[in-house]
């Protein structure tokens, strides 16, 4: 069982614009050319910050058109927030502001032998890393730069803590890199 950060990023290390647009990502072409189907099969629990959660809710019309459902995940999902947020009928969504270690223990129990996916944003992933809980980074680097925006992973992780394990071209516009995180 691993705790993974799987995400798309621009070449200059942003996962969204400052105002949370992902238009740069959707402009890059066919999202079905992806490692996502195999990745999500292995996921047993998810964590995300409230901005990412609200982005999904704000785009529910597109999700319903594509998948027939307003919520894309069948696995239990922990949403980190200090606020009271809307929920999605029928979805297993658990709001929390508890400490990362205790939430991770709950997630591990729910995930069983499967992996934990920290969806983002980058600062929340950084909090999992600070607690020594992040095992793997899987990033699809798209052929775009934004100059500024929401950061991929705002932490300083120096050698020898990241081990490159895989490099894979995906379609015309992405390269996927996988790193094992060597925790202290
Ligand atoms: N490119 C991609 O594939 C990809 C992947 C994932 C996300 N995204 C996008 O990237 C952007 C990420 O936004 P973001 O960086 O602002 O981050 P975020 O992690 O989605 O949301 C940050 C918010 O989560 C809450 N939070 C974070 N840590 C917490 C903790 N320990 N306890 C309680 N609450 C906590 C806080 O909000 P409260 O005010 O609610 O407390 C915080 O302001 C979004 O636009 C998302 O759609 C892109």
PDB file of C-alpha atoms and ligand atoms in Angstrom:
ATOM      1  CA  UNK A   1       0.000   0.000   0.000  1.00  0.00           C
ATOM      2  CA  UNK A   2       1.454   3.370  -1.070  1.00  0.00           C
ATOM      3  CA  UNK A   3       0.476   6.989  -0.554  1.00  0.00           C
ATOM      4  CA  UNK A   4       0.705   8.623  -3.970  1.00  0.00           C
ATOM      5  CA  UNK A   5       0.459  12.068  -5.545  1.00  0.00           C
ATOM      6  CA  UNK A   6      -0.766  11.584  -9.123  1.00  0.00           C
ATOM      7  CA  UNK A   7      -1.285  14.785 -11.085  1.00  0.00           C
ATOM      8  CA  UNK A   8      -0.803  16.732 -14.279  1.00  0.00           C
ATOM      9  CA  UNK A   9       1.475  19.753 -14.142  1.00  0.00           C
ATOM     10  CA  UNK A  10       2.796  22.416 -16.461  1.00  0.00           C
ATOM     11  CA  UNK A  11       6.445  22.357 -17.433  1.00  0.00           C
ATOM     12  CA  UNK A  12       7.064  25.172 -14.927  1.00  0.00           C
ATOM     13  CA  UNK A  13       5.435  23.347 -12.036  1.00  0.00           C
ATOM     14  CA  UNK A  14       1.862  24.631 -11.732  1.00  0.00           C
ATOM     15  CA  UNK A  15      -1.251  22.465 -11.474  1.00  0.00           C
ATOM     16  CA  UNK A  16      -3.776  25.283 -12.031  1.00  0.00           C
ATOM     17  CA  UNK A  17      -3.842  29.011 -12.655  1.00  0.00           C
ATOM     18  CA  UNK A  18      -4.097  31.366  -9.682  1.00  0.00           C
ATOM     19  CA  UNK A  19      -7.875  31.448 -10.203  1.00  0.00           C
ATOM     20  CA  UNK A  20      -8.090  27.629 -10.447  1.00  0.00           C
ATOM     21  CA  UNK A  21      -8.528  27.243 -14.181  1.00  0.00           C
ATOM     22  CA  UNK A  22      -7.479  23.942 -15.778  1.00  0.00           C
ATOM     23  CA  UNK A  23      -8.074  25.194 -19.333  1.00  0.00           C
ATOM     24  CA  UNK A  24      -4.334  24.788 -20.038  1.00  0.00           C
ATOM     25  CA  UNK A  25      -4.734  21.056 -19.322  1.00  0.00           C
ATOM     26  CA  UNK A  26      -7.832  20.467 -21.401  1.00  0.00           C
ATOM     27  CA  UNK A  27      -6.199  22.338 -24.322  1.00  0.00           C
ATOM     28  CA  UNK A  28      -3.488  19.647 -24.419  1.00  0.00           C
ATOM     29  CA  UNK A  29      -5.611  17.034 -26.092  1.00  0.00           C
ATOM     30  CA  UNK A  30      -7.006  13.564 -25.631  1.00  0.00           C
ATOM     31  CA  UNK A  31      -7.234  12.727 -21.914  1.00  0.00           C
ATOM     32  CA  UNK A  32      -7.989   9.061 -22.693  1.00  0.00           C
ATOM     33  CA  UNK A  33      -4.334   8.593 -23.633  1.00  0.00           C
ATOM     34  CA  UNK A  34      -3.357   8.243 -20.017  1.00  0.00           C
ATOM     35  CA  UNK A  35      -2.170   5.929 -17.275  1.00  0.00           C
ATOM     36  CA  UNK A  36      -5.218   6.974 -15.221  1.00  0.00           C
ATOM     37  CA  UNK A  37      -7.467   3.876 -15.692  1.00  0.00           C
ATOM     38  CA  UNK A  38      -4.766   1.549 -14.358  1.00  0.00           C
ATOM     39  CA  UNK A  39      -3.813   4.000 -11.598  1.00  0.00           C
ATOM     40  CA  UNK A  40      -7.346   4.486 -10.250  1.00  0.00           C
ATOM     41  CA  UNK A  41      -7.919   0.693 -10.150  1.00  0.00           C
ATOM     42  CA  UNK A  42      -5.251   0.570  -7.445  1.00  0.00           C
ATOM     43  CA  UNK A  43      -6.690   3.394  -5.313  1.00  0.00           C
ATOM     44  CA  UNK A  44      -8.669   2.595  -2.145  1.00  0.00           C
ATOM     45  CA  UNK A  45      -9.033   6.064  -0.588  1.00  0.00           C
ATOM     46  CA  UNK A  46      -8.550   9.688  -1.659  1.00  0.00           C
ATOM     47  CA  UNK A  47      -7.652  12.966   0.037  1.00  0.00           C
ATOM     48  CA  UNK A  48      -8.035  16.461  -1.379  1.00  0.00           C
ATOM     49  CA  UNK A  49      -8.119  20.069  -0.268  1.00  0.00           C
ATOM     50  CA  UNK A  50     -11.310  22.100  -0.342  1.00  0.00           C
ATOM     51  CA  UNK A  51     -10.349  24.130  -3.431  1.00  0.00           C
ATOM     52  CA  UNK A  52      -9.872  20.960  -5.478  1.00  0.00           C
ATOM     53  CA  UNK A  53     -13.138  19.566  -4.065  1.00  0.00           C
ATOM     54  CA  UNK A  54     -15.074  22.704  -4.968  1.00  0.00           C
ATOM     55  CA  UNK A  55     -13.542  22.653  -8.462  1.00  0.00           C
ATOM     56  CA  UNK A  56     -14.998  19.165  -8.988  1.00  0.00           C
ATOM     57  CA  UNK A  57     -18.418  20.295  -7.710  1.00  0.00           C
ATOM     58  CA  UNK A  58     -18.355  23.402  -9.897  1.00  0.00           C
ATOM     59  CA  UNK A  59     -17.737  21.197 -12.956  1.00  0.00           C
ATOM     60  CA  UNK A  60     -20.385  18.579 -12.146  1.00  0.00           C
ATOM     61  CA  UNK A  61     -22.358  19.363 -15.333  1.00  0.00           C
ATOM     62  CA  UNK A  62     -19.407  18.282 -17.496  1.00  0.00           C
ATOM     63  CA  UNK A  63     -18.895  15.205 -15.290  1.00  0.00           C
ATOM     64  CA  UNK A  64     -22.544  14.176 -15.621  1.00  0.00           C
ATOM     65  CA  UNK A  65     -22.313  14.562 -19.408  1.00  0.00           C
ATOM     66  CA  UNK A  66     -19.145  12.436 -19.555  1.00  0.00           C
ATOM     67  CA  UNK A  67     -19.803   9.777 -16.909  1.00  0.00           C
ATOM     68  CA  UNK A  68     -23.449  10.048 -15.860  1.00  0.00           C
ATOM     69  CA  UNK A  69     -22.416  10.942 -12.307  1.00  0.00           C
ATOM     70  CA  UNK A  70     -21.773  14.238 -10.499  1.00  0.00           C
ATOM     71  CA  UNK A  71     -18.956  12.685  -8.462  1.00  0.00           C
ATOM     72  CA  UNK A  72     -16.154  10.786 -10.201  1.00  0.00           C
ATOM     73  CA  UNK A  73     -14.975   8.496  -7.382  1.00  0.00           C
ATOM     74  CA  UNK A  74     -16.409   5.344  -5.811  1.00  0.00           C
ATOM     75  CA  UNK A  75     -13.698   5.231  -3.127  1.00  0.00           C
ATOM     76  CA  UNK A  76     -14.096   7.078   0.210  1.00  0.00           C
ATOM     77  CA  UNK A  77     -12.727  10.622  -0.071  1.00  0.00           C
ATOM     78  CA  UNK A  78     -11.452  12.820   2.756  1.00  0.00           C
ATOM     79  CA  UNK A  79     -11.821  16.547   2.049  1.00  0.00           C
ATOM     80  CA  UNK A  80      -9.634  18.818   4.160  1.00  0.00           C
ATOM     81  CA  UNK A  81     -11.429  22.011   5.149  1.00  0.00           C
ATOM     82  CA  UNK A  82     -12.191  24.307   8.062  1.00  0.00           C
ATOM     83  CA  UNK A  83     -15.504  25.247   6.451  1.00  0.00           C
ATOM     84  CA  UNK A  84     -18.920  23.643   6.017  1.00  0.00           C
ATOM     85  CA  UNK A  85     -19.107  22.649   2.355  1.00  0.00           C
ATOM     86  CA  UNK A  86     -21.857  21.316   0.105  1.00  0.00           C
ATOM     87  CA  UNK A  87     -21.917  17.558  -0.330  1.00  0.00           C
ATOM     88  CA  UNK A  88     -22.874  15.201  -3.155  1.00  0.00           C
ATOM     89  CA  UNK A  89     -25.818  12.829  -2.572  1.00  0.00           C
ATOM     90  CA  UNK A  90     -24.666   9.196  -2.585  1.00  0.00           C
ATOM     91  CA  UNK A  91     -20.927   9.989  -2.526  1.00  0.00           C
ATOM     92  CA  UNK A  92     -18.697   8.811   0.331  1.00  0.00           C
ATOM     93  CA  UNK A  93     -17.188  12.186   1.281  1.00  0.00           C
ATOM     94  CA  UNK A  94     -15.729  12.829   4.733  1.00  0.00           C
ATOM     95  CA  UNK A  95     -14.865  16.408   5.698  1.00  0.00           C
ATOM     96  CA  UNK A  96     -11.978  16.810   8.094  1.00  0.00           C
ATOM     97  CA  UNK A  97      -9.638  19.295   9.724  1.00  0.00           C
ATOM     98  CA  UNK A  98      -7.975  16.654  11.904  1.00  0.00           C
ATOM     99  CA  UNK A  99      -4.212  16.151  11.899  1.00  0.00           C
ATOM    100  CA  UNK A 100      -2.704  14.453   8.872  1.00  0.00           C
ATOM    101  CA  UNK A 101      -1.399  11.412  10.776  1.00  0.00           C
ATOM    102  CA  UNK A 102      -4.791  10.475  12.219  1.00  0.00           C
ATOM    103  CA  UNK A 103      -6.593  11.045   8.910  1.00  0.00           C
ATOM    104  CA  UNK A 104      -3.983   8.946   7.126  1.00  0.00           C
ATOM    105  CA  UNK A 105      -4.543   6.106   9.623  1.00  0.00           C
ATOM    106  CA  UNK A 106      -8.305   6.229   8.891  1.00  0.00           C
ATOM    107  CA  UNK A 107      -7.621   6.266   5.165  1.00  0.00           C
ATOM    108  CA  UNK A 108      -5.250   3.325   5.420  1.00  0.00           C
ATOM    109  CA  UNK A 109      -7.888   1.291   7.258  1.00  0.00           C
ATOM    110  CA  UNK A 110     -10.451   2.121   4.560  1.00  0.00           C
ATOM    111  CA  UNK A 111      -8.077   1.460   1.650  1.00  0.00           C
ATOM    112  CA  UNK A 112      -7.000  -2.011   2.803  1.00  0.00           C
ATOM    113  CA  UNK A 113      -4.388  -3.359   0.404  1.00  0.00           C
ATOM    114  CA  UNK A 114      -5.006  -0.562  -2.101  1.00  0.00           C
ATOM    115  CA  UNK A 115      -3.241   2.790  -2.370  1.00  0.00           C
ATOM    116  CA  UNK A 116      -4.025   6.241  -0.999  1.00  0.00           C
ATOM    117  CA  UNK A 117      -4.238   9.030  -3.569  1.00  0.00           C
ATOM    118  CA  UNK A 118      -3.582  12.570  -2.368  1.00  0.00           C
ATOM    119  CA  UNK A 119      -5.212  14.403  -5.280  1.00  0.00           C
ATOM    120  CA  UNK A 120      -3.952  17.891  -4.415  1.00  0.00           C
ATOM    121  CA  UNK A 121      -3.374  20.728  -4.130  1.00  0.00           C
ATOM    122  CA  UNK A 122       0.350  20.832  -3.751  1.00  0.00           C
ATOM    123  CA  UNK A 123       0.388  22.323  -0.244  1.00  0.00           C
ATOM    124  CA  UNK A 124      -1.811  19.496   1.098  1.00  0.00           C
ATOM    125  CA  UNK A 125       0.507  16.956  -0.549  1.00  0.00           C
ATOM    126  CA  UNK A 126       3.349  18.823   1.160  1.00  0.00           C
ATOM    127  CA  UNK A 127       1.647  18.315   4.519  1.00  0.00           C
ATOM    128  CA  UNK A 128       1.531  14.541   3.907  1.00  0.00           C
ATOM    129  CA  UNK A 129       5.212  14.693   2.981  1.00  0.00           C
ATOM    130  CA  UNK A 130       6.055  16.708   6.124  1.00  0.00           C
ATOM    131  CA  UNK A 131       4.485  13.879   8.152  1.00  0.00           C
ATOM    132  CA  UNK A 132       6.695  11.322   6.362  1.00  0.00           C
ATOM    133  CA  UNK A 133       3.698   9.731   4.645  1.00  0.00           C
ATOM    134  CA  UNK A 134       4.248  10.357   0.934  1.00  0.00           C
ATOM    135  CA  UNK A 135       5.684   7.358  -0.951  1.00  0.00           C
ATOM    136  CA  UNK A 136       5.383   8.185  -4.644  1.00  0.00           C
ATOM    137  CA  UNK A 137       5.059  11.125  -7.026  1.00  0.00           C
ATOM    138  CA  UNK A 138       3.514  10.464 -10.457  1.00  0.00           C
ATOM    139  CA  UNK A 139       3.435  13.610 -12.581  1.00  0.00           C
ATOM    140  CA  UNK A 140       2.335  14.092 -16.167  1.00  0.00           C
ATOM    141  CA  UNK A 141       4.215  17.131 -17.416  1.00  0.00           C
ATOM    142  CA  UNK A 142       2.215  18.885 -20.136  1.00  0.00           C
ATOM    143  CA  UNK A 143       3.630  21.034 -22.935  1.00  0.00           C
ATOM    144  CA  UNK A 144       2.593  24.349 -21.410  1.00  0.00           C
ATOM    145  CA  UNK A 145       3.882  26.963 -18.987  1.00  0.00           C
ATOM    146  CA  UNK A 146       1.810  29.373 -16.898  1.00  0.00           C
ATOM    147  CA  UNK A 147       4.408  31.638 -15.314  1.00  0.00           C
ATOM    148  CA  UNK A 148       2.474  31.607 -12.058  1.00  0.00           C
ATOM    149  CA  UNK A 149      -0.359  29.636 -10.500  1.00  0.00           C
ATOM    150  CA  UNK A 150      -1.088  26.926  -7.928  1.00  0.00           C
ATOM    151  CA  UNK A 151       2.186  25.122  -7.188  1.00  0.00           C
ATOM    152  CA  UNK A 152       2.813  21.443  -7.881  1.00  0.00           C
ATOM    153  CA  UNK A 153       4.692  20.655  -4.666  1.00  0.00           C
ATOM    154  CA  UNK A 154       5.909  23.625  -2.616  1.00  0.00           C
ATOM    155  CA  UNK A 155       8.555  21.812  -0.611  1.00  0.00           C
ATOM    156  CA  UNK A 156      12.342  21.516  -0.795  1.00  0.00           C
ATOM    157  CA  UNK A 157      13.201  17.847  -1.345  1.00  0.00           C
ATOM    158  CA  UNK A 158      16.891  17.423  -1.991  1.00  0.00           C
ATOM    159  CA  UNK A 159      18.963  14.436  -3.157  1.00  0.00           C
ATOM    160  CA  UNK A 160      18.916  11.582  -2.307  1.00  0.00           C
ATOM    161  CA  UNK A 161      15.238  11.731  -1.333  1.00  0.00           C
ATOM    162  CA  UNK A 162      13.687  11.379  -4.823  1.00  0.00           C
ATOM    163  CA  UNK A 163      14.423   8.273  -6.882  1.00  0.00           C
ATOM    164  CA  UNK A 164      13.342   8.423 -10.526  1.00  0.00           C
ATOM    165  CA  UNK A 165      11.738   5.063 -11.335  1.00  0.00           C
ATOM    166  CA  UNK A 166       9.990   5.598 -14.672  1.00  0.00           C
ATOM    167  CA  UNK A 167       9.859   7.917 -17.702  1.00  0.00           C
ATOM    168  CA  UNK A 168       7.031   7.455 -20.201  1.00  0.00           C
ATOM    169  CA  UNK A 169       5.849   9.543 -23.107  1.00  0.00           C
ATOM    170  CA  UNK A 170       2.055   9.887 -23.170  1.00  0.00           C
ATOM    171  CA  UNK A 171       0.615  10.997 -26.497  1.00  0.00           C
ATOM    172  CA  UNK A 172       1.993  14.087 -28.193  1.00  0.00           C
ATOM    173  CA  UNK A 173       1.838  16.473 -25.253  1.00  0.00           C
ATOM    174  CA  UNK A 174       2.852  14.743 -22.006  1.00  0.00           C
ATOM    175  CA  UNK A 175       5.709  12.928 -20.380  1.00  0.00           C
ATOM    176  CA  UNK A 176       5.003  11.014 -17.169  1.00  0.00           C
ATOM    177  CA  UNK A 177       7.680  10.806 -14.491  1.00  0.00           C
ATOM    178  CA  UNK A 178       7.444   8.534 -11.464  1.00  0.00           C
ATOM    179  CA  UNK A 179       9.516   9.062  -8.329  1.00  0.00           C
ATOM    180  CA  UNK A 180       9.794   7.043  -5.154  1.00  0.00           C
ATOM    181  CA  UNK A 181      10.059   9.349  -2.140  1.00  0.00           C
ATOM    182  CA  UNK A 182      12.717   8.163   0.310  1.00  0.00           C
ATOM    183  CA  UNK A 183      11.447   9.272   3.712  1.00  0.00           C
ATOM    184  CA  UNK A 184      13.915  10.029   6.513  1.00  0.00           C
TER     185      UNK A 184
HETATM  186  N1  LIG B   1      -3.515  19.585 -12.651  1.00  0.00           N
HETATM  187  C1  LIG B   1      -4.153  18.666 -11.964  1.00  0.00           C
HETATM  188  O1  LIG B   1      -4.198  17.488 -12.374  1.00  0.00           O
HETATM  189  C2  LIG B   1      -4.771  19.037 -10.662  1.00  0.00           C
HETATM  190  C3  LIG B   1      -4.876  18.084  -9.632  1.00  0.00           C
HETATM  191  C4  LIG B   1      -5.407  18.462  -8.425  1.00  0.00           C
HETATM  192  C5  LIG B   1      -5.878  19.761  -8.233  1.00  0.00           C
HETATM  193  N2  LIG B   1      -5.807  20.640  -9.255  1.00  0.00           N
HETATM  194  C6  LIG B   1      -6.280  22.024  -9.083  1.00  0.00           C
HETATM  195  O2  LIG B   1      -5.280  22.700  -8.350  1.00  0.00           O
HETATM  196  C7  LIG B   1      -5.896  23.667  -7.499  1.00  0.00           C
HETATM  197  C8  LIG B   1      -5.464  23.373  -6.081  1.00  0.00           C
HETATM  198  O3  LIG B   1      -5.864  24.396  -5.262  1.00  0.00           O
HETATM  199  P1  LIG B   1      -5.061  24.777  -3.922  1.00  0.00           P
HETATM  200  O4  LIG B   1      -3.608  24.699  -4.166  1.00  0.00           O
HETATM  201  O5  LIG B   1      -5.655  26.080  -3.457  1.00  0.00           O
HETATM  202  O6  LIG B   1      -5.356  23.640  -2.904  1.00  0.00           O
HETATM  203  P2  LIG B   1      -6.376  22.629  -2.215  1.00  0.00           P
HETATM  204  O7  LIG B   1      -5.513  21.718  -1.437  1.00  0.00           O
HETATM  205  O8  LIG B   1      -7.329  22.015  -3.174  1.00  0.00           O
HETATM  206  O9  LIG B   1      -7.245  23.539  -1.197  1.00  0.00           O
HETATM  207  C9  LIG B   1      -6.615  24.269  -0.187  1.00  0.00           C
HETATM  208  C10 LIG B   1      -7.592  24.454   0.964  1.00  0.00           C
HETATM  209  O10 LIG B   1      -7.838  23.199   1.625  1.00  0.00           O
HETATM  210  C11 LIG B   1      -8.034  23.425   3.026  1.00  0.00           C
HETATM  211  N3  LIG B   1      -6.957  22.740   3.756  1.00  0.00           N
HETATM  212  C12 LIG B   1      -5.687  22.480   3.323  1.00  0.00           C
HETATM  213  N4  LIG B   1      -4.993  21.825   4.285  1.00  0.00           N
HETATM  214  C13 LIG B   1      -5.829  21.664   5.329  1.00  0.00           C
HETATM  215  C14 LIG B   1      -5.707  21.056   6.615  1.00  0.00           C
HETATM  216  N5  LIG B   1      -4.555  20.469   7.024  1.00  0.00           N
HETATM  217  N6  LIG B   1      -6.787  21.063   7.432  1.00  0.00           N
HETATM  218  C15 LIG B   1      -7.964  21.616   7.030  1.00  0.00           C
HETATM  219  N7  LIG B   1      -8.140  22.226   5.836  1.00  0.00           N
HETATM  220  C16 LIG B   1      -7.082  22.248   5.004  1.00  0.00           C
HETATM  221  C17 LIG B   1      -7.973  24.951   3.221  1.00  0.00           C
HETATM  222  O11 LIG B   1      -9.254  25.503   2.942  1.00  0.00           O
HETATM  223  P3  LIG B   1     -10.487  25.852   3.916  1.00  0.00           P
HETATM  224  O12 LIG B   1     -10.699  27.327   3.758  1.00  0.00           O
HETATM  225  O13 LIG B   1     -11.644  25.080   3.348  1.00  0.00           O
HETATM  226  O14 LIG B   1     -10.131  25.455   5.314  1.00  0.00           O
HETATM  227  C18 LIG B   1      -7.064  25.375   2.070  1.00  0.00           C
HETATM  228  O15 LIG B   1      -7.200  26.717   1.707  1.00  0.00           O
HETATM  229  C19 LIG B   1      -7.388  23.554  -7.732  1.00  0.00           C
HETATM  230  O16 LIG B   1      -7.782  24.501  -8.708  1.00  0.00           O
HETATM  231  C20 LIG B   1      -7.583  22.157  -8.321  1.00  0.00           C
HETATM  232  O17 LIG B   1      -8.698  22.058  -9.150  1.00  0.00           O
HETATM  233  C21 LIG B   1      -5.228  20.323 -10.441  1.00  0.00           C
END
